[in-house]
């Protein structure tokens, strides 16, 4: 494969960074369609102020907000077009007039998949000036990540550097994005209205403007804010009693919800806090739990409020600051100095300050609201209509001499069945999808709970009669205790539906073996499958596994394809552009 050097040697990059960028840009430009789907407004709408709303989204939040922004903009006399960032490029951007850019951040400060190409293109040199554009950015993120809202901040900086004019300041939204988003939208639409006077055509009332739709099937009215109360059908342990892990298969009923999903999608689950933790917090507050407090759901007794509405995990900066200012107490005694790093949860802060009493209402005002967790769906709706299944690894660990539990994973493992119903909603993954052509081979790398979407893929392909070959890499600690879904996988292997199953049980021998080692051992065959059009999927741990798998894949492409490093990066980027390399990693 021949590649063009986009990045000159004089550019301030290391050889490795230059190779990656050249590979990335080669992959991108060799595959970009000549023309993306047209987004021209209908002729009657041309007199309205054009507004392009770009979104970068992994699990649909930014996409949903982009659509909401379009609806609101339509009402206010704009001709809005919602555009997936993957459907545009730097040259096309230059022809825009008004841009709203709404994007999440993924990985460790990275763009979501559909925003990667545009992000790289705007970052590189040689982009046409964007001085005719007015823009504003809404960045979605989560303050628990170090690189809070990084991707939105990057785009904000790129657009400014390229000469575009900021119509309203960027907003950086934490998990509770509703209010800041609404304020931002109101502000930017007002600002753009004054910059770009509107002539509303009588023939084209704003409400009739068509927004190019991306497929959305999230059921009737159920959402993160309005979850479906799904009956819990099953919670079954998948790892053995002697395993060091506790992984559970969880089944919910979706009957009557109208919720529809595809393999590759993700389920949002609203958890409840552990009653023992709630009791410990109440004890530390010297409260009995009956005290009435204001919550997002109205006034409730403190115990119920802490159980269902507030996050007792990582304390908010406000809570920490309140205790930091406590410093020296009224009785003259001093307390442990407060450092953000030290407090893993709210109880840590309370227990370190036993003499500091806070009125219950003041205390809950300093807490974050409890948030849902996401889980890769492990079922196929064809095989299990009206149900959705998950594979959930319970998070339990000891720190600072206290046993601690992950909120949602242990709620599902220990109490969901007794709770009877759990609030759930769907997130549609835009990239992590089976090939439309069932004859294509697929390679799946899913150690641990990362196997979840691949159970869904295999069930779906079998039920749909897809004839493409299936290759699964699975790994965990020990075969005897951690071979998740072994009872389903081995029969699939023996009857030939699963063409290859390569397992890596790290603790079954003295030297550790991981899925990437199995990939390396099968490097020739794996590359052959890629050359035959295989799709390559990775699911599970983002911090190490997905990085190691990525590096190994690159090595395999380099070795078996006989490419240099740049051409290998380009090969990988090309796979991504064709949606043949997709990751669901967390
Ligand atoms: C798109 C997506 C798909 C996912 N799919 C799945 C899936 O299919 N199956 C699955 O099991 N999970 C999946 N997850 C992860 C899942 O969403 C939750 O993050 C996970 O279950 C933990 O949530 P929790 O509420 O139990 O833990 P939390 O209460 O959120 O606690 C987790 C936190 O505890 C801390 N922690 C954990 N271990 C330690 C330790 N040893 N020492 C110190 N601190 C520690 C860390 O800060 C960690 O962030 C997915 C995540 C995403 C984003
Ligand atoms: C695996 C993962 C990694 C994330 N990394 C970051 C990050 O580095 N910085 C940040 O601010 N938010 C991060 N987030 C939070 C998302 O940006 C946030 O949830 C956003 O609302 C998701 O929007 P989307 O559904 O449109 O993709 C991460 C979320 C997940 C699930």
CSV table of C-alpha atoms in Angstrom, one decimal, residues 371-533:
chain,number,residue,atom,x,y,z
A,371,UNK,CA,-26.4,8.6,37.9
A,372,UNK,CA,-27.2,5.6,35.7
A,373,UNK,CA,-24.5,3.1,34.5
A,374,UNK,CA,-24.2,1.7,31.0
A,375,UNK,CA,-24.0,-2.0,30.1
A,376,UNK,CA,-23.4,-3.6,26.7
A,377,UNK,CA,-26.4,-5.6,25.7
A,378,UNK,CA,-25.8,-9.4,25.7
A,379,UNK,CA,-28.9,-10.6,23.9
A,380,UNK,CA,-30.4,-10.5,20.4
A,381,UNK,CA,-34.0,-9.3,20.2
A,382,UNK,CA,-34.7,-11.9,17.6
A,383,UNK,CA,-33.8,-14.7,20.0
A,384,UNK,CA,-35.2,-13.1,23.1
A,385,UNK,CA,-38.0,-10.8,22.0
A,386,UNK,CA,-39.2,-8.4,24.7
A,387,UNK,CA,-36.1,-9.1,26.8
A,388,UNK,CA,-32.7,-7.6,27.3
A,389,UNK,CA,-29.8,-9.4,28.9
A,390,UNK,CA,-26.6,-8.1,30.4
A,391,UNK,CA,-23.3,-9.5,31.6
A,392,UNK,CA,-22.2,-7.7,34.8
A,393,UNK,CA,-19.0,-7.9,36.6
A,394,UNK,CA,-19.5,-6.9,40.3
A,395,UNK,CA,-17.0,-4.3,41.5
A,396,UNK,CA,-15.8,-5.0,45.0
A,397,UNK,CA,-12.6,-3.9,46.6
A,398,UNK,CA,-11.0,-2.9,49.9
A,399,UNK,CA,-9.5,0.5,50.5
A,400,UNK,CA,-8.5,2.3,53.6
A,401,UNK,CA,-9.6,-0.6,55.7
A,402,UNK,CA,-13.1,-0.6,54.4
A,403,UNK,CA,-14.8,-3.0,52.0
A,404,UNK,CA,-16.3,-1.0,49.1
A,405,UNK,CA,-18.8,-1.9,46.4
A,406,UNK,CA,-19.5,-0.5,43.0
A,407,UNK,CA,-23.0,1.0,43.2
A,408,UNK,CA,-24.7,-0.5,40.1
A,409,UNK,CA,-22.9,-3.7,39.6
A,410,UNK,CA,-23.5,-4.9,43.2
A,411,UNK,CA,-27.1,-3.5,43.1
A,412,UNK,CA,-27.7,-5.8,40.1
A,413,UNK,CA,-25.8,-8.7,41.7
A,414,UNK,CA,-27.3,-8.5,45.2
A,415,UNK,CA,-30.6,-6.6,45.3
A,416,UNK,CA,-32.1,-6.1,41.8
A,417,UNK,CA,-34.1,-9.4,41.9
A,418,UNK,CA,-35.6,-8.5,45.2
A,419,UNK,CA,-36.3,-4.9,44.0
A,420,UNK,CA,-38.5,-6.5,41.3
A,421,UNK,CA,-38.1,-3.6,38.8
A,422,UNK,CA,-35.2,-1.5,37.7
A,423,UNK,CA,-35.3,1.7,35.6
A,424,UNK,CA,-33.6,1.2,32.3
A,425,UNK,CA,-33.2,3.0,28.9
A,426,UNK,CA,-31.5,2.4,25.7
A,427,UNK,CA,-28.4,4.0,24.1
A,428,UNK,CA,-27.8,3.2,20.5
A,429,UNK,CA,-24.1,2.6,19.6
A,430,UNK,CA,-23.6,4.2,16.2
A,431,UNK,CA,-20.5,2.2,15.3
A,432,UNK,CA,-20.4,-1.1,17.1
A,433,UNK,CA,-22.7,-2.9,14.7
A,434,UNK,CA,-22.8,-6.3,12.9
A,435,UNK,CA,-22.0,-6.1,9.2
A,436,UNK,CA,-25.1,-5.6,7.1
A,437,UNK,CA,-23.8,-8.4,4.9
A,438,UNK,CA,-24.2,-11.6,6.9
A,439,UNK,CA,-21.6,-13.3,4.7
A,440,UNK,CA,-18.8,-11.2,6.1
A,441,UNK,CA,-16.5,-12.9,8.6
A,442,UNK,CA,-16.3,-11.3,12.1
A,443,UNK,CA,-13.5,-11.4,14.7
A,444,UNK,CA,-14.5,-10.6,18.2
A,445,UNK,CA,-12.1,-9.9,21.1
A,446,UNK,CA,-14.0,-9.9,24.4
A,447,UNK,CA,-12.3,-11.0,27.6
A,448,UNK,CA,-14.3,-11.0,30.9
A,449,UNK,CA,-17.6,-9.1,30.8
A,450,UNK,CA,-16.4,-7.9,27.4
A,451,UNK,CA,-18.0,-11.0,26.0
A,452,UNK,CA,-21.5,-9.4,26.4
A,453,UNK,CA,-22.1,-7.9,23.0
A,454,UNK,CA,-20.5,-11.0,21.3
A,455,UNK,CA,-23.1,-13.3,22.9
A,456,UNK,CA,-25.6,-10.9,21.3
A,457,UNK,CA,-23.8,-10.9,17.9
A,458,UNK,CA,-23.6,-14.7,17.9
A,459,UNK,CA,-27.2,-15.2,18.8
A,460,UNK,CA,-28.3,-12.7,16.2
A,461,UNK,CA,-26.1,-14.1,13.4
A,462,UNK,CA,-27.3,-17.6,14.1
A,463,UNK,CA,-31.0,-16.6,14.2
A,464,UNK,CA,-30.6,-14.5,11.0
A,465,UNK,CA,-28.9,-17.4,9.2
A,466,UNK,CA,-25.8,-15.3,8.6
A,467,UNK,CA,-23.3,-17.5,6.8
A,468,UNK,CA,-20.2,-15.5,7.6
A,469,UNK,CA,-17.5,-17.1,9.7
A,470,UNK,CA,-17.3,-16.2,13.4
A,471,UNK,CA,-14.1,-16.0,15.5
A,472,UNK,CA,-14.1,-15.3,19.2
A,473,UNK,CA,-11.1,-14.5,21.4
A,474,UNK,CA,-12.2,-14.9,25.1
A,475,UNK,CA,-10.0,-14.6,28.2
A,476,UNK,CA,-10.2,-14.4,31.9
A,477,UNK,CA,-8.4,-15.8,35.0
A,478,UNK,CA,-9.1,-19.5,35.1
A,479,UNK,CA,-11.0,-21.8,32.7
A,480,UNK,CA,-12.6,-23.8,35.5
A,481,UNK,CA,-14.2,-20.8,37.2
A,482,UNK,CA,-14.4,-17.9,34.7
A,483,UNK,CA,-15.3,-19.3,31.4
A,484,UNK,CA,-18.4,-17.2,30.9
A,485,UNK,CA,-21.2,-18.7,28.7
A,486,UNK,CA,-19.1,-21.8,28.2
A,487,UNK,CA,-22.3,-23.9,28.0
A,488,UNK,CA,-23.4,-21.8,25.0
A,489,UNK,CA,-20.0,-21.3,23.3
A,490,UNK,CA,-18.8,-24.9,23.2
A,491,UNK,CA,-21.8,-26.3,21.4
A,492,UNK,CA,-21.6,-23.4,18.9
A,493,UNK,CA,-18.0,-24.4,18.3
A,494,UNK,CA,-18.7,-28.1,18.0
A,495,UNK,CA,-21.6,-27.6,15.5
A,496,UNK,CA,-19.4,-25.3,13.4
A,497,UNK,CA,-21.4,-22.1,13.8
A,498,UNK,CA,-18.5,-20.6,15.8
A,499,UNK,CA,-15.5,-21.2,13.5
A,500,UNK,CA,-12.8,-20.4,16.0
A,501,UNK,CA,-12.8,-20.0,19.8
A,502,UNK,CA,-9.4,-19.0,21.1
A,503,UNK,CA,-9.2,-18.7,24.9
A,504,UNK,CA,-6.6,-17.1,27.1
A,505,UNK,CA,-6.8,-18.0,30.8
A,506,UNK,CA,-4.1,-16.0,32.5
A,507,UNK,CA,-3.8,-17.9,35.7
A,508,UNK,CA,-4.0,-21.5,34.4
A,509,UNK,CA,-0.2,-21.6,33.9
A,510,UNK,CA,2.8,-19.8,35.5
A,511,UNK,CA,3.2,-17.4,32.6
A,512,UNK,CA,0.3,-15.0,32.0
A,513,UNK,CA,-1.5,-15.5,28.7
A,514,UNK,CA,-3.9,-12.8,27.4
A,515,UNK,CA,-6.1,-12.5,24.4
A,516,UNK,CA,-3.5,-10.4,22.6
A,517,UNK,CA,-1.1,-13.3,22.9
A,518,UNK,CA,-3.6,-15.6,21.2
A,519,UNK,CA,-4.0,-13.0,18.5
A,520,UNK,CA,-0.3,-12.9,18.0
A,521,UNK,CA,-0.1,-16.7,17.8
A,522,UNK,CA,-2.7,-16.7,15.1
A,523,UNK,CA,-1.4,-13.6,13.3
A,524,UNK,CA,-1.3,-15.1,9.7
A,525,UNK,CA,-4.8,-16.4,9.9
A,526,UNK,CA,-6.1,-13.2,11.5
A,527,UNK,CA,-4.6,-11.0,8.8
A,528,UNK,CA,-6.0,-13.4,6.2
A,529,UNK,CA,-9.5,-12.9,7.6
A,530,UNK,CA,-9.0,-9.1,7.5
A,531,UNK,CA,-8.0,-9.3,3.9
A,532,UNK,CA,-11.1,-11.3,3.2
A,533,UNK,CA,-13.2,-8.5,4.5
